[in-house]
PDB file of C-alpha atoms in Angstrom:
ATOM      1  CA  GLU A   1     -19.089 -13.427  17.387  1.00 64.00           C
ATOM      2  CA  ARG A   2     -22.079 -14.270  19.544  1.00 69.00           C
ATOM      3  CA  LYS A   3     -22.789 -11.990  22.386  1.00 73.00           C
ATOM      4  CA  PRO A   4     -22.211 -12.616  25.441  1.00 76.00           C
ATOM      5  CA  SER A   5     -20.305 -15.841  24.840  1.00 78.00           C
ATOM      6  CA  GLY A   6     -17.940 -14.625  22.100  1.00 79.00           C
ATOM      7  CA  ALA A   7     -18.384 -17.740  20.042  1.00 78.00           C
ATOM      8  CA  PHE A   8     -17.277 -17.404  16.386  1.00 83.00           C
ATOM      9  CA  ILE A   9     -20.265 -17.502  14.097  1.00 83.00           C
ATOM     10  CA  GLY A  10     -18.663 -16.402  10.768  1.00 89.00           C
ATOM     11  CA  TRP A  11     -16.888 -13.781   8.679  1.00 88.00           C
ATOM     12  CA  THR A  12     -17.638 -11.144   5.920  1.00 89.00           C
ATOM     13  CA  GLY A  13     -15.008  -9.170   4.227  1.00 89.00           C
ATOM     14  CA  VAL A  14     -13.062  -8.299   1.087  1.00 91.00           C
ATOM     15  CA  THR A  15      -9.995  -9.938  -0.538  1.00 87.00           C
ATOM     16  CA  LYS A  16      -8.372 -10.417  -3.920  1.00 87.00           C
ATOM     17  CA  PRO A  17      -9.336 -13.446  -5.733  1.00 84.00           C
ATOM     18  CA  TYR A  18      -5.844 -14.798  -6.398  1.00 83.00           C
ATOM     19  CA  TRP A  19      -7.466 -18.387  -6.649  1.00 80.00           C
ATOM     20  CA  PHE A  20      -9.116 -17.040  -9.813  1.00 79.00           C
ATOM     21  CA  PRO A  21      -6.583 -15.175 -11.883  1.00 74.00           C
ATOM     22  CA  ASP A  22      -9.191 -14.179 -14.672  1.00 78.00           C
ATOM     23  CA  MET A  23     -10.785 -11.954 -12.025  1.00 80.00           C
ATOM     24  CA  MET A  24      -7.775 -10.074 -10.849  1.00 81.00           C
ATOM     25  CA  PRO A  25      -7.054  -7.456  -9.737  1.00 87.00           C
ATOM     26  CA  THR A  26     -10.803  -6.706  -8.939  1.00 88.00           C
ATOM     27  CA  PRO A  27     -11.532  -6.998  -5.272  1.00 93.00           C
ATOM     28  CA  GLU A  28     -14.044  -9.638  -4.132  1.00 92.00           C
ATOM     29  CA  ILE A  29     -16.433  -9.557  -1.240  1.00 93.00           C
ATOM     30  CA  GLY A  30     -17.449 -12.723   0.509  1.00 91.00           C
ATOM     31  CA  TRP A  31     -18.825 -14.343   3.649  1.00 91.00           C
ATOM     32  CA  PHE A  32     -19.415 -17.329   5.832  1.00 90.00           C
ATOM     33  CA  ILE A  33     -22.101 -17.498   8.372  1.00 90.00           C
ATOM     34  CA  ASP A  34     -22.806 -20.478  10.651  1.00 89.00           C
ATOM     35  CA  ARG A  35     -25.872 -22.309   9.219  1.00 87.00           C
ATOM     36  CA  GLU A  36     -27.757 -21.985  12.433  1.00 86.00           C
ATOM     37  CA  LEU A  37     -27.856 -18.094  12.066  1.00 86.00           C
ATOM     38  CA  TRP A  38     -28.813 -17.928   8.457  1.00 86.00           C
ATOM     39  CA  SER A  39     -31.722 -15.564   7.464  1.00 89.00           C
ATOM     40  CA  GLN A  40     -30.880 -13.046  10.138  1.00 88.00           C
ATOM     41  CA  GLY A  41     -29.355 -10.448   7.812  1.00 89.00           C
ATOM     42  CA  LEU A  42     -25.847 -10.993   9.166  1.00 89.00           C
ATOM     43  CA  ALA A  43     -24.343 -11.668   5.758  1.00 91.00           C
ATOM     44  CA  THR A  44     -26.083  -8.674   4.287  1.00 91.00           C
ATOM     45  CA  GLU A  45     -25.115  -6.375   7.062  1.00 90.00           C
ATOM     46  CA  GLY A  46     -21.286  -7.553   6.892  1.00 90.00           C
ATOM     47  CA  ALA A  47     -21.241  -7.503   3.130  1.00 92.00           C
ATOM     48  CA  ARG A  48     -22.579  -3.893   3.060  1.00 92.00           C
ATOM     49  CA  ALA A  49     -19.794  -2.934   5.388  1.00 91.00           C
ATOM     50  CA  ALA A  50     -17.322  -4.508   3.100  1.00 91.00           C
ATOM     51  CA  LEU A  51     -18.816  -2.729   0.122  1.00 91.00           C
ATOM     52  CA  HIS A  52     -18.433   0.574   1.975  1.00 90.00           C
ATOM     53  CA  PHE A  53     -14.795  -0.256   2.738  1.00 91.00           C
ATOM     54  CA  VAL A  54     -14.080  -1.090  -0.828  1.00 90.00           C
ATOM     55  CA  PHE A  55     -15.646   1.945  -2.407  1.00 90.00           C
ATOM     56  CA  GLU A  56     -15.396   4.667   0.132  1.00 88.00           C
ATOM     57  CA  GLU A  57     -12.138   3.766   2.159  1.00 87.00           C
ATOM     58  CA  ARG A  58     -10.084   2.132  -0.714  1.00 87.00           C
ATOM     59  CA  GLY A  59     -11.620   4.106  -3.461  1.00 88.00           C
ATOM     60  CA  GLU A  60     -11.994   1.081  -5.748  1.00 89.00           C
ATOM     61  CA  GLY A  61     -14.314   1.555  -8.906  1.00 89.00           C
ATOM     62  CA  ARG A  62     -15.692  -1.945  -8.969  1.00 89.00           C
ATOM     63  CA  VAL A  63     -16.261  -5.030  -6.819  1.00 93.00           C
ATOM     64  CA  ILE A  64     -17.294  -8.617  -7.537  1.00 92.00           C
ATOM     65  CA  GLY A  65     -18.954 -11.432  -5.547  1.00 93.00           C
ATOM     66  CA  ILE A  66     -18.427 -15.052  -6.616  1.00 92.00           C
ATOM     67  CA  TYR A  67     -20.572 -18.093  -5.346  1.00 93.00           C
ATOM     68  CA  ASN A  68     -21.288 -21.540  -6.285  1.00 93.00           C
ATOM     69  CA  ALA A  69     -24.391 -21.500  -8.571  1.00 94.00           C
ATOM     70  CA  GLU A  70     -26.142 -23.960  -6.166  1.00 93.00           C
ATOM     71  CA  ASN A  71     -25.812 -21.448  -3.258  1.00 91.00           C
ATOM     72  CA  ILE A  72     -29.013 -19.484  -4.145  1.00 92.00           C
ATOM     73  CA  ALA A  73     -29.010 -17.670  -0.826  1.00 91.00           C
ATOM     74  CA  SER A  74     -25.662 -15.973  -1.538  1.00 92.00           C
ATOM     75  CA  GLY A  75     -27.089 -14.635  -4.857  1.00 93.00           C
ATOM     76  CA  ARG A  76     -29.945 -13.182  -2.897  1.00 94.00           C
ATOM     77  CA  VAL A  77     -27.645 -11.426  -0.622  1.00 94.00           C
ATOM     78  CA  MET A  78     -25.723  -9.927  -3.604  1.00 94.00           C
ATOM     79  CA  GLU A  79     -29.008  -8.821  -5.043  1.00 94.00           C
ATOM     80  CA  LYS A  80     -30.066  -7.241  -1.873  1.00 93.00           C
ATOM     81  CA  LEU A  81     -26.827  -5.316  -1.840  1.00 92.00           C
ATOM     82  CA  GLY A  82     -27.738  -4.060  -5.295  1.00 92.00           C
ATOM     83  CA  MET A  83     -25.031  -6.084  -7.181  1.00 93.00           C
ATOM     84  CA  THR A  84     -26.008  -7.319 -10.551  1.00 93.00           C
ATOM     85  CA  PHE A  85     -25.382 -10.602 -12.262  1.00 94.00           C
ATOM     86  CA  TRP A  86     -22.305 -10.405 -14.633  1.00 91.00           C
ATOM     87  CA  LYS A  87     -21.593 -13.978 -15.737  1.00 90.00           C
ATOM     88  CA  GLU A  88     -21.356 -17.608 -15.079  1.00 94.00           C
ATOM     89  CA  VAL A  89     -18.149 -19.391 -15.388  1.00 91.00           C
ATOM     90  CA  PRO A  90     -16.645 -22.786 -14.432  1.00 91.00           C
ATOM     91  CA  HIS A  91     -14.553 -22.928 -11.202  1.00 90.00           C
ATOM     92  CA  PRO A  92     -10.939 -22.759 -12.454  1.00 85.00           C
ATOM     93  CA  ARG A  93      -9.974 -25.871 -10.667  1.00 87.00           C
ATOM     94  CA  PHE A  94     -12.937 -28.020 -10.137  1.00 92.00           C
ATOM     95  CA  GLY A  95     -15.294 -27.082 -13.033  1.00 91.00           C
ATOM     96  CA  PHE A  96     -18.521 -26.601 -11.119  1.00 94.00           C
ATOM     97  CA  PRO A  97     -20.503 -23.405 -12.180  1.00 95.00           C
ATOM     98  CA  LEU A  98     -19.784 -20.194 -10.393  1.00 94.00           C
ATOM     99  CA  ARG A  99     -22.011 -17.067 -10.653  1.00 95.00           C
ATOM    100  CA  ILE A 100     -20.259 -13.727 -10.436  1.00 93.00           C
ATOM    101  CA  TYR A 101     -22.054 -10.600  -9.477  1.00 94.00           C
ATOM    102  CA  GLU A 102     -20.613  -7.079  -9.641  1.00 92.00           C
ATOM    103  CA  ALA A 103     -21.185  -3.570  -8.298  1.00 92.00           C
ATOM    104  CA  SER A 104     -19.705  -0.300  -9.471  1.00 88.00           C
ATOM    105  CA  ALA A 105     -18.954   2.906  -7.571  1.00 79.00           C
ATOM    106  CA  VAL A 106     -19.662   4.699 -10.940  1.00 68.00           C
ATOM    107  CA  THR A 107     -23.238   3.414 -11.285  1.00 53.00           C
ATOM    108  CA  GLY A 108     -23.965   3.813  -7.525  1.00 53.00           C
ATOM    109  CA  ASN A 109     -26.009   0.779  -7.575  1.00 52.00           C
ATOM    110  CA  VAL A 110     -25.267  -0.276  -3.974  1.00 54.00           C
ATOM    111  CA  PRO A 111     -27.915   0.603  -1.543  1.00 50.00           C
ATOM    112  CA  GLY A 112     -26.559   2.052   1.707  1.00 49.00           C
ATOM    113  CA  VAL A 113     -23.014   2.805   0.288  1.00 48.00           C
ATOM    114  CA  ALA A 114     -22.052   6.394  -0.047  1.00 42.00           C
ATOM    115  CA  SER A 115     -24.925   7.145   2.348  1.00 33.00           C
ATOM    116  CA  THR A 116     -24.809   8.807   5.698  1.00 25.00           C
ATOM    117  CA  THR A 117     -27.208   6.215   7.036  1.00 25.00           C
ATOM    118  CA  LEU A 118     -24.483   3.475   6.753  1.00 29.00           C
ATOM    119  CA  ARG A 119     -22.750   3.186  10.099  1.00 30.00           C
ATOM    120  CA  ALA A 120     -20.102   0.551   9.866  1.00 31.00           C
ATOM    121  CA  ARG A 121     -18.422  -0.288  13.055  1.00 32.00           C
ATOM    122  CA  SER A 122     -14.869   0.908  13.170  1.00 32.00           C
ATOM    123  CA  ARG A 123     -13.350  -2.430  14.185  1.00 38.00           C
ATOM    124  CA  SER A 124     -15.109  -3.992  11.090  1.00 41.00           C
ATOM    125  CA  MET A 125     -13.474  -1.378   8.790  1.00 42.00           C
ATOM    126  CA  GLU A 126     -10.108  -2.030  10.582  1.00 45.00           C
ATOM    127  CA  ALA A 127     -10.589  -5.702   9.906  1.00 44.00           C
ATOM    128  CA  CYS A 128     -11.286  -5.113   6.290  1.00 44.00           C
ATOM    129  CA  GLN A 129      -8.284  -2.851   5.952  1.00 45.00           C
ATOM    130  CA  ASN A 130      -5.990  -5.322   7.511  1.00 43.00           C
ATOM    131  CA  VAL A 131      -7.196  -8.162   5.301  1.00 43.00           C
ATOM    132  CA  TYR A 132      -7.098  -6.052   2.133  1.00 43.00           C
ATOM    133  CA  GLU A 133      -3.575  -4.748   2.756  1.00 45.00           C
ATOM    134  CA  SER A 134      -2.176  -8.120   3.837  1.00 42.00           C
ATOM    135  CA  GLU A 135      -3.845  -9.794   0.733  1.00 40.00           C
ATOM    136  CA  THR A 136      -5.191 -12.695   2.796  1.00 37.00           C
ATOM    137  CA  SER A 137      -8.672 -14.223   3.145  1.00 39.00           C
ATOM    138  CA  PRO A 138     -11.540 -12.103   4.517  1.00 41.00           C
ATOM    139  CA  THR A 139     -11.738 -11.845   8.249  1.00 41.00           C
ATOM    140  CA  ARG A 140     -14.509  -9.590   9.469  1.00 40.00           C
ATOM    141  CA  ARG A 141     -16.154 -11.254  12.468  1.00 42.00           C
ATOM    142  CA  ALA A 142     -20.007 -11.168  12.394  1.00 43.00           C
ATOM    143  CA  THR A 143     -21.873 -10.272  15.545  1.00 42.00           C
ATOM    144  CA  ALA A 144     -25.260 -11.492  16.773  1.00 44.00           C
ATOM    145  CA  SER A 145     -27.031 -10.945  19.990  1.00 41.00           C
TER     146      SER A 145
END
């Protein structure tokens, strides 16, 4: 949400990709940030908190990120997070190309995760916990000044 107005500007979080059965049961991180607020690091910050939640709070060994191949900015966010390209596949319903990145707790390839410098807000972790456990869509509210 935008401070001080409280206007909703987007979300980041973790979910299970039920819409893409071939990827189950691996958790998926994702985000949506209002276009007016792109290039401010909000997606990276929120996704890093989601990765922290997946690996350190839930104890998962692997996470994926899926994006439309035309959305190059989302791919850059995944690369900033230390995720690596896994494969490109067609969308299971609509056929357009999707790029899938992955990160593993075993390889430790995620900067800022498993690090004492990562200070995720407790309400962000609570939001990720609630979403993950209820198996609905991601709901972390992003904040900007």
